[in-house]
Coordinates of C-alpha atoms and ligand atoms in Angstrom, one line a residue:
M263 CA -3.0 -5.9 -34.5
K264 CA -3.8 -9.6 -32.7
R265 CA -6.4 -7.5 -30.7
R266 CA -8.2 -6.1 -33.1
A267 CA -9.0 -9.2 -35.6
Q268 CA -10.3 -10.8 -33.1
Y269 CA -12.6 -8.2 -31.6
A270 CA -13.7 -7.5 -35.4
V271 CA -14.6 -10.8 -35.3
V272 CA -17.0 -11.4 -32.0
I273 CA -18.6 -8.3 -33.4
L274 CA -18.8 -8.7 -37.0
G275 CA -19.9 -12.3 -36.2
S276 CA -23.3 -11.1 -35.3
A277 CA -26.4 -9.9 -37.1
L278 CA -24.4 -7.0 -38.5
C279 CA -23.1 -9.1 -41.1
V280 CA -23.9 -5.8 -44.2
L281 CA -20.2 -4.1 -42.3
A282 CA -18.4 -7.8 -43.4
Q283 CA -16.6 -6.1 -45.2
T284 CA -15.3 -3.4 -43.0
E285 CA -13.3 -2.9 -40.0
P286 CA -15.3 -1.9 -37.5
V287 CA -13.7 2.1 -36.3
A288 CA -13.7 3.8 -32.7
D289 CA -15.7 6.4 -31.6
T290 CA -13.3 7.9 -30.0
I291 CA -10.0 8.1 -29.4
V292 CA -7.8 9.7 -27.1
Q293 CA -3.8 10.5 -28.0
N294 CA -0.8 11.8 -26.6
A295 CA -2.0 10.2 -23.3
H296 CA 0.3 9.0 -20.4
V297 CA -2.4 6.2 -19.8
W298 CA -1.8 4.5 -16.1
T299 CA -4.2 1.7 -17.3
V300 CA -3.4 0.2 -13.6
D301 CA -3.4 -3.4 -15.7
S302 CA -0.1 -4.8 -14.7
T303 CA 0.0 -6.4 -18.1
L304 CA 0.5 -2.7 -19.7
P305 CA 0.5 -0.5 -17.5
E306 CA 1.7 2.1 -19.3
V307 CA 0.6 3.4 -22.5
E308 CA -0.5 6.4 -25.1
A309 CA -3.1 5.8 -25.9
V310 CA -6.9 4.6 -25.8
A311 CA -9.9 3.8 -28.6
I312 CA -13.4 3.4 -27.4
L313 CA -16.1 2.0 -29.2
G314 CA -19.8 2.2 -27.7
D315 CA -19.5 2.2 -23.9
R316 CA -16.1 -0.5 -24.2
I317 CA -12.6 0.5 -24.2
V318 CA -11.1 -1.6 -27.0
A319 CA -7.9 -0.9 -27.8
V320 CA -5.1 0.1 -25.9
G321 CA -1.8 1.0 -27.2
S322 CA 1.1 3.5 -28.7
N323 CA -0.2 6.2 -30.8
Q324 CA 0.5 4.0 -33.8
Q325 CA -1.1 1.0 -32.8
V326 CA -4.3 2.5 -31.4
D327 CA -4.4 5.2 -34.6
A328 CA -5.1 1.9 -36.8
W329 CA -8.7 2.0 -34.5
R330 CA -9.9 5.8 -36.3
G331 CA -12.0 6.5 -39.3
P332 CA -13.6 9.9 -41.0
K333 CA -15.7 10.2 -38.2
T334 CA -13.9 9.8 -35.1
H335 CA -13.7 12.4 -32.6
V336 CA -10.0 12.4 -31.8
V337 CA -8.4 14.2 -28.0
D338 CA -5.2 15.0 -28.1
A339 CA -4.4 14.5 -24.8
A340 CA -0.9 17.1 -25.0
G341 CA 0.8 14.6 -22.4
K342 CA -1.7 14.5 -19.7
R343 CA -2.1 11.9 -17.3
L344 CA -5.0 9.9 -18.0
L345 CA -6.4 7.1 -15.2
P346 CA -9.0 4.7 -14.9
G347 CA -12.1 6.6 -13.3
F348 CA -12.5 6.5 -9.6
N349 CA -14.9 3.7 -7.9
D350 CA -15.5 4.9 -4.5
A351 CA -16.0 2.6 -2.7
H352 CA -18.0 4.2 0.3
V353 CA -20.5 6.9 -0.3
H354 CA -23.8 8.6 1.1
F355 CA -24.8 10.3 -2.0
T356 CA -27.9 11.6 -1.2
D357 CA -26.6 13.4 1.8
G358 CA -23.7 14.4 0.1
G359 CA -26.0 15.8 -3.2
A360 CA -27.9 17.3 0.2
Q361 CA -24.9 18.8 1.6
L362 CA -24.0 21.0 -1.7
D363 CA -26.9 23.1 -1.0
S364 CA -26.9 23.4 3.2
V365 CA -25.4 25.6 5.6
E366 CA -21.5 25.2 5.8
L367 CA -20.6 24.4 9.2
N368 CA -17.6 22.2 8.4
D369 CA -15.0 25.0 8.1
A370 CA -16.1 27.1 11.2
T371 CA -13.1 27.4 13.3
S372 CA -15.1 29.0 16.6
A373 CA -18.3 28.2 18.3
Q374 CA -19.5 31.9 17.7
E375 CA -18.9 31.4 13.7
F376 CA -20.9 28.6 13.8
A377 CA -23.4 29.7 15.5
R378 CA -23.3 32.8 13.5
R379 CA -23.8 30.6 10.4
I380 CA -27.0 28.6 11.7
R381 CA -28.4 32.4 13.0
E382 CA -28.0 33.9 9.2
R383 CA -29.0 30.4 7.5
A384 CA -31.9 30.7 9.7
A385 CA -33.2 34.3 9.2
K386 CA -33.9 33.1 5.5
T387 CA -35.6 29.7 5.8
A388 CA -39.4 29.8 6.2
K389 CA -40.9 29.0 9.1
G390 CA -41.6 25.6 10.6
E391 CA -39.0 24.3 7.8
W392 CA -36.1 22.3 8.9
L393 CA -32.6 23.5 9.1
L394 CA -30.6 20.8 8.1
G395 CA -27.5 19.5 7.1
G396 CA -24.2 21.6 8.4
D397 CA -21.2 18.8 8.9
W398 CA -20.5 20.8 11.8
D399 CA -17.3 19.9 13.8
E400 CA -15.8 21.0 16.8
T401 CA -12.5 19.6 17.3
K402 CA -12.0 23.0 14.8
W403 CA -12.9 25.7 18.0
S404 CA -10.8 26.5 20.3
P405 CA -12.1 25.4 23.4
A406 CA -13.2 22.5 21.2
E407 CA -16.5 21.8 23.4
L408 CA -19.4 19.7 22.0
P409 CA -22.2 22.2 21.1
T410 CA -25.3 23.1 22.8
K411 CA -29.3 23.9 22.3
E412 CA -28.5 27.5 23.7
M413 CA -25.8 28.7 21.1
I414 CA -28.5 28.8 18.8
D415 CA -32.2 28.8 20.3
A416 CA -32.9 32.8 21.0
A417 CA -31.9 33.5 16.8
T418 CA -33.9 30.3 15.5
P419 CA -37.3 30.7 18.0
D420 CA -39.6 29.7 14.3
V421 CA -37.0 27.2 12.9
P422 CA -36.7 24.2 14.4
V423 CA -32.7 23.0 14.0
A424 CA -31.3 19.4 13.7
V425 CA -27.9 20.3 12.0
N426 CA -25.3 16.9 12.2
R427 CA -21.3 16.7 13.2
Y428 CA -19.3 15.7 10.2
D429 CA -18.8 12.0 11.2
G430 CA -23.6 11.5 11.3
H431 CA -22.6 10.3 14.5
M432 CA -24.2 12.9 16.4
V433 CA -26.5 16.1 15.8
L434 CA -27.4 19.2 17.2
A435 CA -30.9 20.0 18.0
N436 CA -32.7 23.4 18.6
S437 CA -35.1 23.3 21.7
L438 CA -38.0 23.6 19.1
A439 CA -36.3 20.1 17.1
L440 CA -36.7 18.8 20.7
K441 CA -39.8 19.3 21.6
L442 CA -41.5 18.6 17.8
A443 CA -39.2 15.0 19.0
G444 CA -40.4 15.0 22.3
I445 CA -37.4 14.3 23.9
T446 CA -37.2 15.5 27.2
A447 CA -35.6 15.2 30.6
Q448 CA -37.6 11.7 31.2
T449 CA -36.6 10.0 27.7
A450 CA -34.3 7.4 28.4
N451 CA -31.9 6.6 26.1
P452 CA -31.9 4.4 23.5
P453 CA -30.1 0.9 23.0
G454 CA -27.0 2.5 21.4
G455 CA -27.6 6.1 21.4
V456 CA -26.9 8.7 23.9
I457 CA -29.2 11.3 24.9
V458 CA -26.2 14.2 26.3
R459 CA -27.8 15.6 29.6
D460 CA -27.0 18.8 31.8
G461 CA -26.2 18.6 35.2
Q462 CA -29.3 18.3 35.8
G463 CA -30.5 15.6 33.1
N464 CA -31.8 18.3 31.1
P465 CA -31.0 17.2 27.4
T466 CA -28.7 19.7 26.0
G467 CA -29.6 19.7 22.4
G468 CA -26.8 17.0 21.6
L469 CA -27.8 13.2 20.5
K470 CA -26.0 10.4 19.5
D471 CA -25.7 7.1 17.5
A472 CA -29.5 5.8 17.9
A473 CA -30.8 8.9 20.1
Q474 CA -30.7 10.5 16.5
D475 CA -33.1 8.5 15.5
L476 CA -35.7 10.1 17.8
L477 CA -35.3 13.6 16.7
F478 CA -34.7 12.7 12.9
K479 CA -38.7 10.9 13.2
A480 CA -40.2 14.0 13.4
V481 CA -38.3 15.5 10.3
P482 CA -40.6 15.4 7.2
Q483 CA -38.5 12.8 4.6
L484 CA -37.2 14.1 1.6
T485 CA -40.4 15.0 -1.3
H486 CA -39.4 12.9 -4.5
D487 CA -38.4 16.3 -6.3
Q488 CA -35.8 17.0 -2.9
R489 CA -34.3 13.7 -3.0
R490 CA -34.3 13.8 -7.0
H491 CA -32.5 17.0 -7.2
A492 CA -29.6 16.3 -4.2
I493 CA -29.8 13.0 -6.0
E494 CA -28.8 15.3 -9.9
R495 CA -26.3 17.7 -7.5
A496 CA -24.2 14.6 -6.7
L497 CA -24.4 13.5 -9.7
G498 CA -22.6 16.5 -11.5
H499 CA -20.2 16.9 -8.6
A500 CA -19.3 13.4 -8.8
A501 CA -18.3 13.8 -12.9
S502 CA -16.3 17.6 -11.9
L503 CA -14.2 15.3 -10.2
G504 CA -13.5 12.2 -11.9
V505 CA -16.0 9.8 -9.7
T506 CA -17.1 7.7 -12.1
S507 CA -18.4 5.0 -9.9
V508 CA -19.9 5.1 -6.0
Q509 CA -20.7 2.7 -4.1
H510 CA -23.8 3.8 -2.1
M511 CA -23.7 2.8 1.8
N512 CA -27.3 2.7 2.9
P513 CA -29.5 4.4 0.9
E514 CA -33.2 5.1 1.5
P515 CA -35.3 2.5 -1.0
A516 CA -36.0 6.1 -2.7
D517 CA -32.9 6.6 -3.7
V518 CA -33.2 3.8 -5.2
A519 CA -36.1 4.5 -7.4
I520 CA -34.4 7.8 -8.2
Y521 CA -32.0 6.0 -9.7
S522 CA -33.3 4.3 -11.8
E523 CA -35.6 6.6 -12.8
L524 CA -32.6 8.7 -13.9
L525 CA -31.0 5.3 -15.5
E526 CA -34.9 5.1 -17.8
E527 CA -34.0 8.2 -18.6
G528 CA -30.1 8.2 -20.0
K529 CA -29.5 10.6 -16.7
L530 CA -27.0 8.5 -14.2
T531 CA -23.7 9.6 -15.0
T532 CA -22.2 7.7 -12.4
R533 CA -22.1 4.0 -11.7
I534 CA -24.5 2.5 -8.7
Y535 CA -23.4 0.4 -6.6
A536 CA -26.5 0.4 -3.3
A537 CA -26.2 -1.3 0.1
P538 CA -29.5 -1.0 1.2
L539 CA -29.2 -1.1 5.5
I540 CA -29.6 -5.0 7.3
T541 CA -32.7 -4.0 9.4
Q542 CA -34.7 -4.1 5.8
V543 CA -33.0 -7.1 4.1
D544 CA -36.1 -9.3 3.8
D545 CA -37.8 -6.6 0.7
Q546 CA -34.7 -8.1 -0.4
L547 CA -34.7 -11.6 0.7
K548 CA -38.7 -12.0 -0.5
I549 CA -37.0 -11.3 -4.3
G550 CA -33.9 -12.4 -4.1
I551 CA -31.6 -10.2 -5.1
R552 CA -28.2 -11.7 -4.6
R553 CA -25.1 -9.8 -4.7
A554 CA -23.9 -7.3 -7.8
F555 CA -27.4 -8.3 -9.8
G556 CA -28.0 -5.6 -12.3
G557 CA -26.4 -3.7 -15.2
P558 CA -23.5 -1.5 -15.3
Y559 CA -24.9 1.3 -13.6
L560 CA -27.3 0.3 -11.5
R561 CA -27.2 -2.1 -9.0
I562 CA -28.1 -3.9 -5.4
G563 CA -27.5 -7.4 -3.8
G564 CA -25.1 -5.5 -0.9
V565 CA -26.5 -5.0 3.0
K566 CA -24.9 -2.1 4.9
A567 CA -24.4 -2.8 8.4
Y568 CA -23.4 -1.3 11.7
A569 CA -21.1 -2.7 14.6
D570 CA -20.5 0.7 16.6
G571 CA -20.7 4.5 16.2
S572 CA -17.7 6.8 16.0
L573 CA -14.4 7.8 17.2
G574 CA -14.8 11.7 16.8
S575 CA -18.1 10.9 18.4
A576 CA -16.6 8.8 21.2
T577 CA -19.3 6.0 20.3
A578 CA -16.7 3.9 18.8
Y579 CA -16.6 0.8 20.4
F580 CA -13.5 -0.5 21.8
F581 CA -12.1 -3.5 24.4
E582 CA -10.0 -1.1 26.7
P583 CA -12.3 2.9 27.6
F584 CA -11.1 5.7 25.6
S585 CA -7.3 7.4 27.3
D586 CA -9.5 10.7 27.6
Q587 CA -12.8 9.4 29.0
P588 CA -11.2 6.3 31.8
G589 CA -15.2 5.3 32.3
N590 CA -16.4 5.1 28.5
R591 CA -15.0 2.4 25.7
G592 CA -17.8 3.1 22.9
L593 CA -21.3 1.8 22.0
L594 CA -22.0 -1.0 20.3
S595 CA -25.5 0.0 17.4
D596 CA -28.7 -0.9 18.3
E597 CA -28.2 -3.7 15.5
M598 CA -26.1 -5.4 17.3
H599 CA -28.5 -5.6 21.0
P600 CA -28.3 -7.9 21.7
I601 CA -25.5 -9.4 19.3
S602 CA -27.5 -12.0 18.4
L603 CA -29.8 -9.9 16.6
M604 CA -26.9 -9.2 14.3
S605 CA -25.8 -12.8 13.9
D606 CA -29.5 -14.3 12.5
R607 CA -29.9 -11.3 10.0
M608 CA -26.5 -11.9 8.1
M609 CA -27.0 -15.4 8.6
R610 CA -30.3 -15.2 6.7
A611 CA -28.5 -12.1 4.4
D612 CA -25.0 -14.5 3.4
A613 CA -27.9 -18.0 3.0
A614 CA -29.7 -16.1 0.5
G615 CA -26.5 -14.4 -1.6
L616 CA -26.1 -11.5 -0.3
Q617 CA -23.2 -9.5 0.2
L618 CA -22.4 -8.2 3.8
C619 CA -20.7 -4.2 3.7
T620 CA -20.4 -3.8 7.8
H621 CA -19.3 -0.9 9.8
A622 CA -17.1 -1.5 12.3
I623 CA -15.1 1.7 14.0
G624 CA -13.8 -0.2 17.4
D625 CA -10.9 -3.0 18.0
A626 CA -13.9 -5.0 19.7
G627 CA -16.4 -3.8 17.3
I628 CA -14.5 -4.7 14.3
S629 CA -13.0 -7.7 16.4
A630 CA -17.4 -9.1 17.3
I631 CA -18.4 -8.6 12.8
L632 CA -15.0 -10.8 12.6
D633 CA -16.6 -13.7 14.7
I634 CA -20.1 -13.3 13.2
Y635 CA -18.5 -13.6 9.4
A636 CA -16.6 -16.4 11.1
E637 CA -20.0 -18.2 12.8
I638 CA -21.5 -18.5 9.0
E639 CA -18.5 -19.8 7.0
K640 CA -18.3 -22.6 9.4
E641 CA -22.1 -23.0 9.5
H642 CA -22.5 -22.3 4.8
G643 CA -19.2 -23.6 4.6
S644 CA -16.6 -21.1 2.5
R645 CA -17.3 -19.9 -0.8
D646 CA -15.9 -16.1 -2.8
R647 CA -18.1 -13.8 -0.3
R648 CA -16.2 -10.5 -0.4
W649 CA -17.5 -9.8 2.9
R650 CA -16.4 -6.2 4.0
I651 CA -15.8 -3.4 6.9
E652 CA -16.7 -0.8 6.7
H653 CA -13.8 1.8 7.9
A654 CA -11.7 -1.2 10.0
Q655 CA -10.1 1.5 11.9
H656 CA -8.7 0.7 15.1
M657 CA -7.4 -2.7 14.1
A658 CA -6.1 -5.2 17.1
A659 CA -3.2 -7.3 16.6
K660 CA -4.8 -10.3 16.4
D661 CA -6.8 -9.4 13.7
F662 CA -5.2 -8.6 11.0
D663 CA -4.8 -12.2 10.6
R664 CA -8.5 -13.3 10.9
F665 CA -9.2 -10.6 8.3
A666 CA -6.7 -11.8 6.1
Q667 CA -8.2 -15.6 6.6
M668 CA -12.0 -14.7 5.2
H669 CA -10.7 -12.6 2.6
V670 CA -12.1 -9.8 4.3
I671 CA -12.0 -6.6 2.4
A672 CA -10.8 -3.7 4.5
S673 CA -13.0 -0.5 2.6
V674 CA -11.4 2.4 4.1
Q675 CA -11.2 6.1 3.8
P676 CA -7.8 7.7 4.3
Y677 CA -9.3 11.3 4.6
H678 CA -10.4 10.2 7.9
A679 CA -6.8 9.7 8.3
I680 CA -5.2 13.0 8.2
D681 CA -8.6 15.2 9.4
D682 CA -8.7 12.5 13.0
G683 CA -5.3 12.2 12.9
R684 CA -4.9 15.5 15.0
W685 CA -6.6 14.3 17.6
A686 CA -7.0 10.5 17.8
E687 CA -4.0 9.5 20.2
R688 CA -5.6 11.9 22.8
R689 CA -8.3 9.7 22.6
I690 CA -7.3 6.1 22.1
G691 CA -3.1 6.6 23.1
H692 CA -0.1 5.8 21.1
D693 CA -0.5 1.2 20.9
R694 CA -4.1 2.0 20.0
A695 CA -3.1 4.8 17.2
S696 CA -0.3 2.6 15.9
R697 CA -2.9 0.3 14.4
T698 CA -4.8 3.6 13.9
Y699 CA -6.2 3.5 9.5
A700 CA -2.9 0.7 9.2
F701 CA -3.0 0.9 5.5
R702 CA -0.2 -0.6 5.1
T703 CA -0.3 -3.4 7.9
F704 CA -3.6 -4.7 6.0
L705 CA -1.7 -5.5 2.6
D706 CA 1.7 -6.8 4.2
H707 CA -0.6 -9.4 5.6
G708 CA -2.3 -9.7 2.2
V709 CA -5.6 -8.0 2.9
R710 CA -7.6 -6.3 0.0
L711 CA -7.8 -3.0 0.2
A712 CA -11.2 -0.5 -1.2
L713 CA -11.0 3.2 -0.9
G714 CA -13.7 5.6 -1.0
T715 CA -14.7 8.6 0.9
D716 CA -17.4 8.3 3.1
W717 CA -19.0 11.4 1.6
N718 CA -20.8 13.1 2.8
V719 CA -18.5 12.9 5.9
A720 CA -15.3 13.3 4.2
P721 CA -15.1 15.5 0.6
L722 CA -15.9 13.7 -2.3
N723 CA -12.9 14.5 -4.0
P724 CA -10.8 11.8 -5.0
M725 CA -7.2 14.0 -5.2
L726 CA -7.8 14.5 -1.4
T727 CA -8.4 10.6 -0.5
L728 CA -5.4 10.4 -3.0
Y729 CA -2.8 13.3 -0.7
A730 CA -4.0 11.8 2.6
A731 CA -3.0 7.8 1.3
T732 CA 0.4 8.8 0.5
T733 CA 1.1 11.6 3.3
R734 CA -0.4 11.1 6.5
A735 CA 0.3 14.6 7.0
T736 CA -2.5 15.8 9.6
L737 CA -4.8 18.4 8.5
D738 CA -3.5 20.6 10.7
G739 CA 0.0 20.6 10.1
K740 CA 1.4 19.1 13.1
N741 CA 2.4 15.7 11.2
P742 CA 4.7 16.8 7.4
N743 CA 5.9 13.7 6.9
G744 CA 2.9 11.7 8.4
W745 CA 1.2 10.7 11.1
F746 CA 2.1 6.9 11.6
P747 CA 4.4 7.0 8.2
K748 CA 5.0 3.4 8.4
Q749 CA 1.1 3.3 7.5
K750 CA 1.6 4.9 3.9
L751 CA 0.6 4.2 0.8
T752 CA 2.5 4.5 -2.5
I753 CA 0.4 6.1 -5.4
K754 CA 0.3 3.6 -6.9
E755 CA -0.9 1.3 -4.8
A756 CA -3.2 4.3 -3.7
I757 CA -4.5 4.3 -6.8
E758 CA -4.7 0.7 -7.7
A759 CA -7.0 0.3 -4.5
Y760 CA -9.5 3.2 -5.9
T761 CA -10.0 1.9 -9.2
M762 CA -9.2 -2.1 -9.3
G763 CA -9.9 -2.7 -5.2
S764 CA -12.8 -0.9 -5.3
A765 CA -14.3 -2.3 -8.5
Y766 CA -13.1 -5.7 -7.2
A767 CA -15.3 -4.8 -3.7
E768 CA -18.2 -5.1 -5.4
F769 CA -17.9 -8.1 -7.8
Q770 CA -17.1 -5.5 -10.9
E771 CA -12.9 -6.1 -11.8
N772 CA -13.6 -7.9 -14.8
E773 CA -15.5 -4.9 -16.5
K774 CA -14.1 -1.2 -14.8
G775 CA -11.3 -0.4 -12.2
S776 CA -8.6 -0.9 -15.0
I777 CA -8.0 0.8 -19.1
T778 CA -8.2 -2.4 -20.4
S779 CA -9.4 -3.6 -23.5
G780 CA -12.5 -5.0 -23.4
K781 CA -13.7 -2.8 -20.1
L782 CA -16.0 -0.4 -19.6
A783 CA -14.0 3.1 -20.9
D784 CA -14.8 4.9 -17.6
M785 CA -11.3 7.3 -17.8
V786 CA -10.5 10.4 -16.6
L787 CA -7.6 13.0 -17.9
L788 CA -5.9 15.2 -15.2
S789 CA -3.9 18.4 -14.7
D790 CA -0.8 17.4 -13.3
D791 CA 0.8 14.0 -13.3
V792 CA -0.6 12.5 -9.5
L793 CA 2.6 9.8 -10.3
T794 CA 5.3 12.0 -10.5
I795 CA 4.9 14.9 -8.8
D796 CA 5.6 16.1 -5.1
P797 CA 2.7 13.5 -3.2
V798 CA 1.7 17.1 -1.5
K799 CA 0.7 19.0 -4.5
I800 CA -1.4 15.9 -5.2
R801 CA -4.1 17.8 -3.3
D802 CA -4.3 20.6 -5.8
V803 CA -4.5 18.8 -9.2
K804 CA -7.6 18.9 -11.1
V805 CA -9.6 17.6 -13.4
L806 CA -9.6 18.2 -16.9
K807 CA -12.4 16.0 -18.4
T808 CA -14.2 12.6 -17.3
W809 CA -15.8 10.0 -19.3
V810 CA -18.0 7.5 -18.9
G811 CA -18.7 4.6 -20.5
G812 CA -17.5 6.2 -23.6
K813 CA -19.3 9.3 -22.8
L814 CA -18.1 12.6 -21.6
T815 CA -19.5 13.7 -19.0
Y816 CA -17.5 16.7 -17.2
T817 CA -15.2 18.8 -19.1
A818 CA -13.2 21.9 -17.0
E819 CA -13.2 25.3 -18.9
A820 CA -9.9 25.1 -19.8
A821 CA -9.5 22.1 -21.2
S822 CA -12.2 22.7 -23.4
K823 CA -10.5 25.8 -24.9
Ligands
ZN1013 ZN1 -20.4 6.3 5.8

């Protein structure tokens, strides 16, 4: 009760003297819950009281009941598990929302099925309108061969097609799309990109990394209404999955503008931290934005950079060649040609107080970024920067210590581990694979983790991420006890990294990330207790209710009955 008395003083000490005789009462009380707070001072409680957008009390049913008034809305959680809302530290939110409406190619299990779905969608697409999205994954086909334009050309004479590989590091174009983009046998590979060619040097339709830009230049930008629609779809999807905060990596400026518009209309139901591309760093520098600038629903002040490509597209940058492609050790991104260009931009961003979030996947790519981070620290001195490496997939053994010394955050996506784990060892061999998605090794070295999905690259559903982090059971069913099982996280570690870890990664650990009195009331009620069930069953757990800032943003049908 002491806690409550203090709170009353804070509230009543303001201009609300009219209330001086009455104690404040909660708007909402959630009781009879199994609450895992992710707050080590009070980890397990039964009930939570919310006033306005904040949590005002956590404790036993009886303790929290003291906040009940005649108008308090009481939710009986019926013994279900309540957690802080999930904070996805790495999403591509607009692409994810758009993907919900576009052609679905990810679960196609053959090249024929892939081609059939494109043919059907093209038949319903207006002449000249681009057919985009897809998220195809050729590793699910047998044989697992990269698709070519010949597979889809006959069915798409009037519809330009640019369907992306699920990792976003490769796109397949049909002949019409290549023509509109002016890509021919004579077009040279751009720095950081590859135009895939046949034996005669003709483009096959596959475009890797920076070569994708040659094509996407020809694709019309989303209109304002299309972009807003995609974001609204994404917000609804996030709420239904208990995702209460997302960190949007490389949004378009227009995305941020729509967040701002939705915020003004009171329709932004997921909290956003947006980190635009470092190539646009001057925009933020000009107005003096610093890290985590903004309010509880919308912040900017990070910059997203790319060091290299992806493992699946064989464009992640390694010290040694791929085991299955002897002549190839991947590509540095176009932003790294030359490396001094990247280092220059990062120096300027850091001098201005912006946060650096850098995509780096191959061991040499990660090392190159750590080199730049070390250079910056030497030039600008040390301070609380919370540099991040996004993905941090394949670590050189020597770099774990450097990661820890510079307090770099590993922003990781466990679902990629169970997905890539199907074939990663073929590509990089056993030794390198043993330091791949090395979540346990990071923790052992004192490196902080932030968890996310990379949606639309992987599903946004946090249950799949928790399942992946705790089981490491690859999607092909071949590693039921875990692929490199030593690297598994416990469920508590995974939840903490997905809530407090992600909040820390956006400088918001005092505002959210745990169910703590005074913090924002962002919470999720689950159908089953993820802390005690067999980890294999975590992927089937459903969200019953989601609260953001004390407001219900999602209620499952069954739960509302
Ligand atoms: Zn990403």
